[in-house]
Amino acid sequence: MSENANEMTGAEGVATQFTLADFIREQQEVYKGSGAFSSVLHSIALGVKIVSQGVNRAGLASMLGLAGSENVQGEEVKQLDVYSDEVFSHVLGRSGEFISMVSEERENMFQARAGGKRSRYVIAFDPLDGSSNIDVNVAIGSIWSIYRRVSDGWQVDPLDTSDYLQPGYLQVAAGYALYGLSTMFVFSTGHGVSGFTLDPSIGEFILTHPDMVVPQDGNIYSCNEANVRGWHRGVQRYVEEMKEGGNSARYVGSLVSDFHRTLIKGGIYLYPSDSRKPQGKLRLLYECAPLAFLAEQAGGRASDGKQNVLSLVPQSIHQRCPLFIGSKNMVARLEQLIADEEK
Ligand code: P6P
């Protein structure tokens, strides 16, 4: 820290950092984008900055504690969930690029605020995943997934969800925000995975993790082993194999945190189905599919135990699916053990 408050770090310390705006501009030039998508990414980044401030202020703003309502998942809703849903709905809605949206916090799909005939995309998002960790100050996140719309017209029928019932490999972009020791914005538009870290002193996202790649192998497995007795025999065998030495168990209980670590260090995150949750716990449309898109873009893999998550076609917007995601060779080994048990 300089002694004299008037002394500043050299301009080279800040002015030459590669910002999200620089990255979006470059991508638009390289991929001859129309600019519509650039506007979308800027809108999402703005929503992340606003939610990040809300999350960081939660303790002071006494927003902790229950909002006294329940969401479609039947879970107690924390005030930050409601706040985050409203932030993303407003900020994304007024971009005009989305005809409709799906949020984990809302039972039905809903018309985007400025959605109209020229809107070319739809977006599904989990505005604040892992919110049960808010009260214990553990990192939480937001997850989003964007498809080209297949419907036409300028008004939506809240029950016509055809725009969302597309396989994950048709996503045009997906990403997450991680509200941790620093706020990160990680996404892919189909040309690899890039990670940006918010510099709160200038309010800009800085490119800190270019071209993120999942190691093909890893030695970390991440699951809630309290549920192991209800898992498929192949999954149980895999977890036993991981205990044969040289591996570590890491489980934050916050999907974005566990996935982010897996993306960087390698390893495998598992949320299997079990007797009480026959389709697993995680949601296909706005949790599994976007993370699977990122994993595959980074050279990893995501499976429901039998097939690539990206090949699954949702039958409903809040559909659940089992998730095994991370290092390609680890997911492949797990799929092999499951297949062996099916013979
Ligand atoms: P469990 C949080 O509620 C969440 O949706 C994910 O963020 C997390 O990975 C998972 O559920 C934790 O579930 O059953 O282990 O508490």
Short mmCIF file of C-alpha atoms and ligand atoms in Angstrom, two decimals:
data_model
loop_
_atom_site.label_atom_id
_atom_site.label_comp_id
_atom_site.label_asym_id
_atom_site.label_seq_id
_atom_site.Cartn_x
_atom_site.Cartn_y
_atom_site.Cartn_z
CA MET A 1 0.00 0.00 0.00
CA SER A 2 1.49 3.40 -0.98
CA GLU A 3 2.28 5.80 1.87
CA ASN A 4 0.77 8.76 0.08
CA ALA A 5 -2.92 8.35 -0.73
CA ASN A 6 -2.24 10.31 -3.95
CA GLU A 7 0.29 7.77 -5.19
CA MET A 8 -1.37 5.34 -7.60
CA THR A 9 -0.17 2.02 -8.98
CA GLY A 10 1.13 2.30 -12.52
CA ALA A 11 -1.50 2.42 -15.29
CA GLU A 12 0.00 -0.80 -16.59
CA GLY A 13 -1.38 -2.46 -13.46
CA VAL A 14 -4.98 -1.86 -14.49
CA ALA A 15 -5.36 -0.33 -17.94
CA THR A 16 -3.84 -3.31 -19.77
CA GLN A 17 -5.93 -6.00 -18.06
CA PHE A 18 -8.10 -7.90 -20.55
CA THR A 19 -11.69 -7.25 -19.53
CA LEU A 20 -14.90 -9.11 -20.30
CA ALA A 21 -15.84 -6.26 -22.64
CA ASP A 22 -12.56 -6.74 -24.55
CA PHE A 23 -13.18 -10.48 -24.75
CA ILE A 24 -16.77 -10.09 -25.99
CA ARG A 25 -15.68 -7.54 -28.59
CA GLU A 26 -12.92 -9.87 -29.81
CA GLN A 27 -15.28 -12.89 -29.96
CA GLN A 28 -17.78 -10.83 -31.94
CA GLU A 29 -15.11 -9.94 -34.49
CA VAL A 30 -13.61 -13.43 -34.72
CA TYR A 31 -16.95 -15.22 -34.95
CA LYS A 32 -18.68 -12.48 -36.97
CA GLY A 33 -21.34 -12.20 -34.29
CA SER A 34 -24.36 -9.98 -34.83
CA GLY A 35 -23.85 -8.19 -31.55
CA ALA A 36 -27.09 -9.63 -30.16
CA PHE A 37 -25.11 -12.18 -28.25
CA SER A 38 -22.66 -9.60 -26.97
CA SER A 39 -25.58 -7.72 -25.50
CA VAL A 40 -26.78 -10.93 -23.82
CA LEU A 41 -23.41 -11.61 -22.21
CA HIS A 42 -23.16 -8.03 -20.94
CA SER A 43 -26.65 -8.36 -19.44
CA ILE A 44 -25.76 -11.58 -17.64
CA ALA A 45 -22.52 -10.05 -16.32
CA LEU A 46 -24.47 -7.07 -14.99
CA GLY A 47 -26.89 -9.41 -13.23
CA VAL A 48 -23.97 -11.26 -11.68
CA LYS A 49 -22.43 -8.03 -10.37
CA ILE A 50 -25.72 -7.00 -8.78
CA VAL A 51 -26.33 -10.41 -7.20
CA SER A 52 -22.71 -10.54 -6.02
CA GLN A 53 -23.21 -7.28 -4.16
CA GLY A 54 -26.43 -8.63 -2.64
CA VAL A 55 -24.77 -11.86 -1.56
CA ASN A 56 -21.82 -10.02 -0.05
CA ARG A 57 -24.13 -7.61 1.79
CA ALA A 58 -26.48 -10.36 3.00
CA GLY A 59 -25.21 -10.45 6.57
CA LEU A 60 -25.24 -6.66 6.94
CA ALA A 61 -28.52 -6.23 5.11
CA SER A 62 -29.99 -8.82 7.49
CA MET A 63 -31.31 -10.60 4.43
CA LEU A 64 -30.40 -13.88 6.07
CA GLY A 65 -33.19 -16.07 7.21
CA LEU A 66 -36.29 -17.31 5.52
CA ALA A 67 -38.50 -15.33 3.17
CA GLY A 68 -41.43 -17.28 4.57
CA SER A 69 -42.41 -18.88 1.28
CA GLU A 70 -41.71 -22.05 -0.68
CA ASN A 71 -40.58 -22.46 -4.32
CA VAL A 72 -41.68 -25.10 -6.84
CA GLN A 73 -39.11 -27.44 -5.36
CA GLY A 74 -40.90 -27.31 -2.03
CA GLU A 75 -37.75 -25.88 -0.51
CA GLU A 76 -37.75 -23.04 2.00
CA VAL A 77 -36.88 -19.92 0.03
CA LYS A 78 -34.27 -17.57 1.40
CA GLN A 79 -34.64 -13.89 0.63
CA LEU A 80 -31.51 -13.91 -1.55
CA ASP A 81 -33.12 -16.52 -3.83
CA VAL A 82 -36.07 -14.22 -4.44
CA TYR A 83 -33.79 -11.22 -4.89
CA SER A 84 -31.53 -13.04 -7.37
CA ASP A 85 -34.47 -14.30 -9.40
CA GLU A 86 -35.83 -10.77 -9.70
CA VAL A 87 -32.43 -9.31 -10.63
CA PHE A 88 -31.80 -11.76 -13.47
CA SER A 89 -35.40 -11.62 -14.71
CA HIS A 90 -35.29 -7.81 -14.95
CA VAL A 91 -31.77 -7.38 -16.30
CA LEU A 92 -32.05 -10.18 -18.85
CA GLY A 93 -35.64 -9.35 -19.74
CA ARG A 94 -34.93 -5.78 -20.80
CA SER A 95 -32.16 -6.89 -23.20
CA GLY A 96 -34.93 -7.71 -25.69
CA GLU A 97 -33.00 -10.76 -26.88
CA PHE A 98 -35.12 -13.31 -24.96
CA ILE A 99 -38.73 -14.15 -25.77
CA SER A 100 -39.17 -16.06 -22.48
CA MET A 101 -37.34 -17.40 -19.44
CA VAL A 102 -37.35 -20.34 -17.04
CA SER A 103 -36.16 -19.89 -13.46
CA GLU A 104 -35.71 -22.49 -10.74
CA GLU A 105 -37.70 -20.17 -8.53
CA ARG A 106 -40.81 -20.09 -10.73
CA GLU A 107 -43.21 -22.90 -11.56
CA ASN A 108 -43.91 -21.81 -15.12
CA MET A 109 -41.98 -20.31 -18.01
CA PHE A 110 -42.66 -16.58 -18.27
CA GLN A 111 -42.54 -13.89 -20.98
CA ALA A 112 -39.38 -11.79 -20.96
CA ARG A 113 -40.04 -8.12 -20.18
CA ALA A 114 -39.03 -6.80 -23.62
CA GLY A 115 -39.49 -10.13 -25.42
CA GLY A 116 -40.92 -9.68 -28.88
CA LYS A 117 -40.86 -10.88 -32.48
CA ARG A 118 -37.17 -10.07 -32.88
CA SER A 119 -36.16 -12.02 -29.76
CA ARG A 120 -34.09 -14.97 -30.91
CA TYR A 121 -33.16 -16.74 -27.66
CA VAL A 122 -34.58 -18.31 -24.52
CA ILE A 123 -32.73 -18.62 -21.21
CA ALA A 124 -33.08 -21.00 -18.27
CA PHE A 125 -31.35 -20.15 -15.02
CA ASP A 126 -30.87 -21.15 -11.42
CA PRO A 127 -30.58 -17.67 -9.95
CA LEU A 128 -28.90 -18.77 -6.73
CA ASP A 129 -27.86 -22.40 -6.38
CA GLY A 130 -26.79 -23.79 -3.04
CA SER A 131 -28.74 -21.18 -1.12
CA SER A 132 -28.87 -23.46 1.94
CA ASN A 133 -25.21 -22.44 2.36
CA ILE A 134 -25.99 -18.73 2.62
CA ASP A 135 -26.30 -18.77 6.41
CA VAL A 136 -22.94 -20.51 6.87
CA ASN A 137 -21.04 -18.24 4.49
CA VAL A 138 -20.12 -20.95 1.97
CA ALA A 139 -19.63 -19.99 -1.69
CA ILE A 140 -22.80 -20.23 -3.81
CA GLY A 141 -23.51 -19.65 -7.46
CA SER A 142 -25.83 -18.87 -10.38
CA ILE A 143 -26.12 -21.10 -13.45
CA TRP A 144 -27.59 -20.26 -16.87
CA SER A 145 -28.24 -21.88 -20.23
CA ILE A 146 -29.23 -20.28 -23.55
CA TYR A 147 -30.94 -21.85 -26.57
CA ARG A 148 -32.11 -20.43 -29.87
CA ARG A 149 -35.90 -20.31 -29.79
CA VAL A 150 -37.74 -22.77 -32.03
CA SER A 151 -41.13 -21.07 -31.59
CA ASP A 152 -42.20 -17.93 -33.46
CA GLY A 153 -44.51 -15.03 -32.73
CA TRP A 154 -44.13 -12.35 -30.09
CA GLN A 155 -46.25 -13.67 -27.25
CA VAL A 156 -45.65 -16.86 -25.35
CA ASP A 157 -48.09 -19.39 -23.99
CA PRO A 158 -46.66 -20.18 -20.49
CA LEU A 159 -47.52 -23.80 -21.08
CA ASP A 160 -45.81 -24.13 -24.49
CA THR A 161 -42.31 -24.97 -23.32
CA SER A 162 -41.08 -26.35 -26.66
CA ASP A 163 -38.24 -23.80 -26.77
CA TYR A 164 -36.73 -25.47 -23.68
CA LEU A 165 -37.24 -29.11 -24.58
CA GLN A 166 -34.04 -29.23 -26.66
CA PRO A 167 -31.00 -31.48 -26.12
CA GLY A 168 -28.12 -29.81 -24.29
CA TYR A 169 -25.78 -30.00 -27.28
CA LEU A 170 -27.98 -27.35 -28.94
CA GLN A 171 -27.16 -24.77 -26.27
CA VAL A 172 -25.64 -21.64 -27.83
CA ALA A 173 -24.03 -20.65 -24.53
CA ALA A 174 -23.91 -21.64 -20.88
CA GLY A 175 -22.14 -20.45 -17.79
CA TYR A 176 -22.08 -19.85 -14.09
CA ALA A 177 -21.17 -17.24 -11.52
CA LEU A 178 -19.39 -18.25 -8.34
CA TYR A 179 -19.83 -15.92 -5.35
CA GLY A 180 -16.78 -16.98 -3.36
CA LEU A 181 -13.70 -15.26 -1.97
CA SER A 182 -13.92 -13.48 -5.29
CA THR A 183 -16.79 -13.41 -7.77
CA MET A 184 -16.09 -15.38 -10.92
CA PHE A 185 -17.94 -15.46 -14.24
CA VAL A 186 -17.24 -18.60 -16.26
CA PHE A 187 -18.91 -19.31 -19.60
CA SER A 188 -18.68 -20.82 -23.06
CA THR A 189 -20.28 -19.83 -26.37
CA GLY A 190 -19.08 -23.06 -27.98
CA HIS A 191 -15.49 -21.95 -28.46
CA GLY A 192 -13.87 -23.21 -25.26
CA VAL A 193 -14.38 -22.09 -21.65
CA SER A 194 -13.19 -18.74 -20.26
CA GLY A 195 -13.11 -17.57 -16.64
CA PHE A 196 -13.29 -13.96 -15.46
CA THR A 197 -12.74 -12.58 -11.96
CA LEU A 198 -14.50 -9.44 -10.75
CA ASP A 199 -12.18 -6.61 -9.72
CA PRO A 200 -14.53 -4.77 -7.36
CA SER A 201 -12.24 -1.74 -7.29
CA ILE A 202 -13.09 -0.98 -10.93
CA GLY A 203 -16.30 -3.03 -11.28
CA GLU A 204 -14.90 -4.99 -14.22
CA PHE A 205 -14.55 -8.71 -14.90
CA ILE A 206 -10.92 -9.51 -15.77
CA LEU A 207 -9.89 -12.54 -17.84
CA THR A 208 -8.02 -14.68 -15.29
CA HIS A 209 -8.69 -18.21 -16.61
CA PRO A 210 -8.38 -18.30 -20.42
CA ASP A 211 -9.07 -21.63 -22.20
CA MET A 212 -10.04 -23.67 -19.14
CA VAL A 213 -9.35 -27.41 -19.57
CA VAL A 214 -10.46 -30.29 -17.31
CA PRO A 215 -7.56 -32.71 -16.72
CA GLN A 216 -8.39 -36.08 -18.34
CA ASP A 217 -7.78 -37.79 -14.98
CA GLY A 218 -8.05 -36.68 -11.38
CA ASN A 219 -7.86 -37.92 -7.80
CA ILE A 220 -10.79 -36.11 -6.20
CA TYR A 221 -14.30 -37.50 -5.90
CA SER A 222 -17.15 -35.30 -4.74
CA CYS A 223 -20.46 -36.71 -3.49
CA ASN A 224 -22.71 -36.88 -0.43
CA GLU A 225 -21.78 -40.37 0.77
CA ALA A 226 -24.55 -40.36 3.37
CA ASN A 227 -26.75 -41.54 0.48
CA VAL A 228 -24.43 -44.35 -0.68
CA ARG A 229 -26.69 -47.23 0.39
CA GLY A 230 -29.38 -46.14 -2.07
CA TRP A 231 -27.03 -45.84 -5.05
CA HIS A 232 -26.66 -48.16 -8.07
CA ARG A 233 -24.20 -50.99 -7.37
CA GLY A 234 -21.89 -49.67 -10.09
CA VAL A 235 -21.73 -46.28 -8.38
CA GLN A 236 -21.04 -47.94 -5.03
CA ARG A 237 -18.20 -49.93 -6.63
CA TYR A 238 -16.76 -46.75 -8.13
CA VAL A 239 -16.72 -44.99 -4.74
CA GLU A 240 -15.05 -48.05 -3.20
CA GLU A 241 -12.40 -47.93 -5.97
CA MET A 242 -11.77 -44.26 -5.19
CA LYS A 243 -10.99 -45.30 -1.59
CA GLU A 244 -8.24 -47.69 -2.63
CA GLY A 245 -5.63 -44.98 -2.04
CA GLY A 246 -4.14 -41.82 -3.49
CA ASN A 247 -7.47 -40.01 -3.81
CA SER A 248 -9.32 -37.35 -1.81
CA ALA A 249 -12.97 -36.71 -1.04
CA ARG A 250 -14.12 -33.10 -1.32
CA TYR A 251 -17.78 -32.08 -1.01
CA VAL A 252 -18.84 -28.46 -0.44
CA GLY A 253 -22.53 -29.19 -0.93
CA SER A 254 -22.71 -26.22 -3.32
CA LEU A 255 -22.87 -27.45 -6.92
CA VAL A 256 -21.11 -24.48 -8.50
CA SER A 257 -18.27 -24.65 -5.95
CA ASP A 258 -17.81 -28.40 -6.42
CA PHE A 259 -17.98 -28.10 -10.20
CA HIS A 260 -15.59 -25.14 -10.34
CA ARG A 261 -12.98 -27.09 -8.35
CA THR A 262 -13.51 -30.10 -10.64
CA LEU A 263 -13.12 -27.91 -13.74
CA ILE A 264 -9.79 -26.56 -12.49
CA LYS A 265 -8.24 -29.51 -10.60
CA GLY A 266 -9.95 -32.44 -12.31
CA GLY A 267 -11.89 -35.14 -10.49
CA ILE A 268 -15.52 -36.20 -10.57
CA TYR A 269 -18.71 -34.80 -9.00
CA LEU A 270 -21.48 -37.30 -8.45
CA TYR A 271 -25.13 -36.74 -7.67
CA PRO A 272 -26.68 -40.19 -8.35
CA SER A 273 -30.31 -41.17 -8.24
CA ASP A 274 -31.33 -43.25 -5.24
CA SER A 275 -34.38 -44.95 -3.81
CA ARG A 276 -35.73 -41.66 -2.45
CA LYS A 277 -34.76 -39.57 -5.51
CA PRO A 278 -35.28 -41.90 -8.52
CA GLN A 279 -34.29 -39.09 -10.95
CA GLY A 280 -31.60 -37.63 -8.71
CA LYS A 281 -31.84 -34.15 -7.17
CA LEU A 282 -30.31 -31.81 -9.74
CA ARG A 283 -32.30 -30.16 -12.54
CA LEU A 284 -31.48 -31.03 -16.15
CA LEU A 285 -32.37 -27.74 -17.85
CA TYR A 286 -30.60 -25.18 -15.65
CA GLU A 287 -28.05 -27.20 -13.69
CA CYS A 288 -26.91 -30.41 -15.42
CA ALA A 289 -27.09 -29.38 -19.09
CA PRO A 290 -25.22 -26.04 -18.76
CA LEU A 291 -22.47 -27.60 -16.62
CA ALA A 292 -22.29 -30.53 -19.05
CA PHE A 293 -21.84 -28.03 -21.91
CA LEU A 294 -18.96 -26.38 -20.05
CA ALA A 295 -17.41 -29.72 -19.07
CA GLU A 296 -17.45 -30.95 -22.67
CA GLN A 297 -16.12 -27.61 -24.00
CA ALA A 298 -13.24 -28.02 -21.51
CA GLY A 299 -12.47 -31.59 -22.63
CA GLY A 300 -14.36 -33.32 -19.80
CA ARG A 301 -17.57 -35.34 -19.80
CA ALA A 302 -21.00 -35.38 -18.13
CA SER A 303 -23.21 -38.45 -17.93
CA ASP A 304 -26.45 -39.52 -16.29
CA GLY A 305 -24.76 -42.88 -15.75
CA LYS A 306 -25.76 -44.30 -19.09
CA GLN A 307 -25.53 -41.50 -21.67
CA ASN A 308 -24.08 -38.07 -22.28
CA VAL A 309 -26.16 -35.46 -20.44
CA LEU A 310 -26.02 -33.28 -23.58
CA SER A 311 -28.02 -35.88 -25.51
CA LEU A 312 -30.92 -35.87 -23.04
CA VAL A 313 -34.09 -34.13 -24.26
CA PRO A 314 -36.03 -32.62 -21.33
CA GLN A 315 -39.69 -33.64 -21.08
CA SER A 316 -40.46 -30.84 -18.61
CA ILE A 317 -38.71 -27.65 -17.52
CA HIS A 318 -38.00 -28.75 -13.92
CA GLN A 319 -37.03 -32.32 -14.78
CA ARG A 320 -34.33 -33.85 -12.61
CA CYS A 321 -31.47 -36.11 -13.75
CA PRO A 322 -28.58 -37.98 -12.15
CA LEU A 323 -25.22 -36.24 -12.76
CA PHE A 324 -21.68 -37.61 -13.01
CA ILE A 325 -19.37 -34.87 -14.33
CA GLY A 326 -15.67 -34.03 -14.57
CA SER A 327 -12.51 -35.71 -15.85
CA LYS A 328 -13.31 -37.71 -18.97
CA ASN A 329 -11.56 -40.91 -17.93
CA MET A 330 -13.14 -40.92 -14.47
CA VAL A 331 -16.67 -40.50 -15.84
CA ALA A 332 -15.96 -43.22 -18.43
CA ARG A 333 -14.80 -45.62 -15.67
CA LEU A 334 -17.96 -44.96 -13.68
CA GLU A 335 -20.14 -45.60 -16.76
CA GLN A 336 -18.24 -48.87 -17.33
CA LEU A 337 -18.93 -50.09 -13.78
CA ILE A 338 -22.61 -49.21 -14.14
CA ALA A 339 -22.76 -51.08 -17.47
CA ASP A 340 -21.00 -54.10 -15.93
CA GLU A 341 -23.65 -54.31 -13.25
CA GLU A 342 -26.40 -54.20 -15.87
CA LYS A 343 -25.08 -57.27 -17.71
P1 P6P B 1 -27.22 -32.61 -0.73
C1 P6P B 1 -27.80 -27.34 -3.17
O1 P6P B 1 -29.08 -27.46 -2.57
C2 P6P B 1 -27.75 -28.32 -4.31
O2 P6P B 1 -28.77 -28.10 -5.22
C3 P6P B 1 -26.40 -28.25 -4.99
O3 P6P B 1 -25.88 -26.95 -4.99
C4 P6P B 1 -25.56 -29.20 -4.19
O4 P6P B 1 -24.53 -29.79 -4.93
C5 P6P B 1 -26.58 -30.27 -3.77
O5 P6P B 1 -27.86 -29.65 -3.78
C6 P6P B 1 -26.31 -30.76 -2.37
O6 P6P B 1 -27.30 -31.73 -2.09
O7 P6P B 1 -28.34 -33.62 -0.89
O8 P6P B 1 -25.87 -33.28 -0.74
O9 P6P B 1 -27.40 -31.66 0.41
#
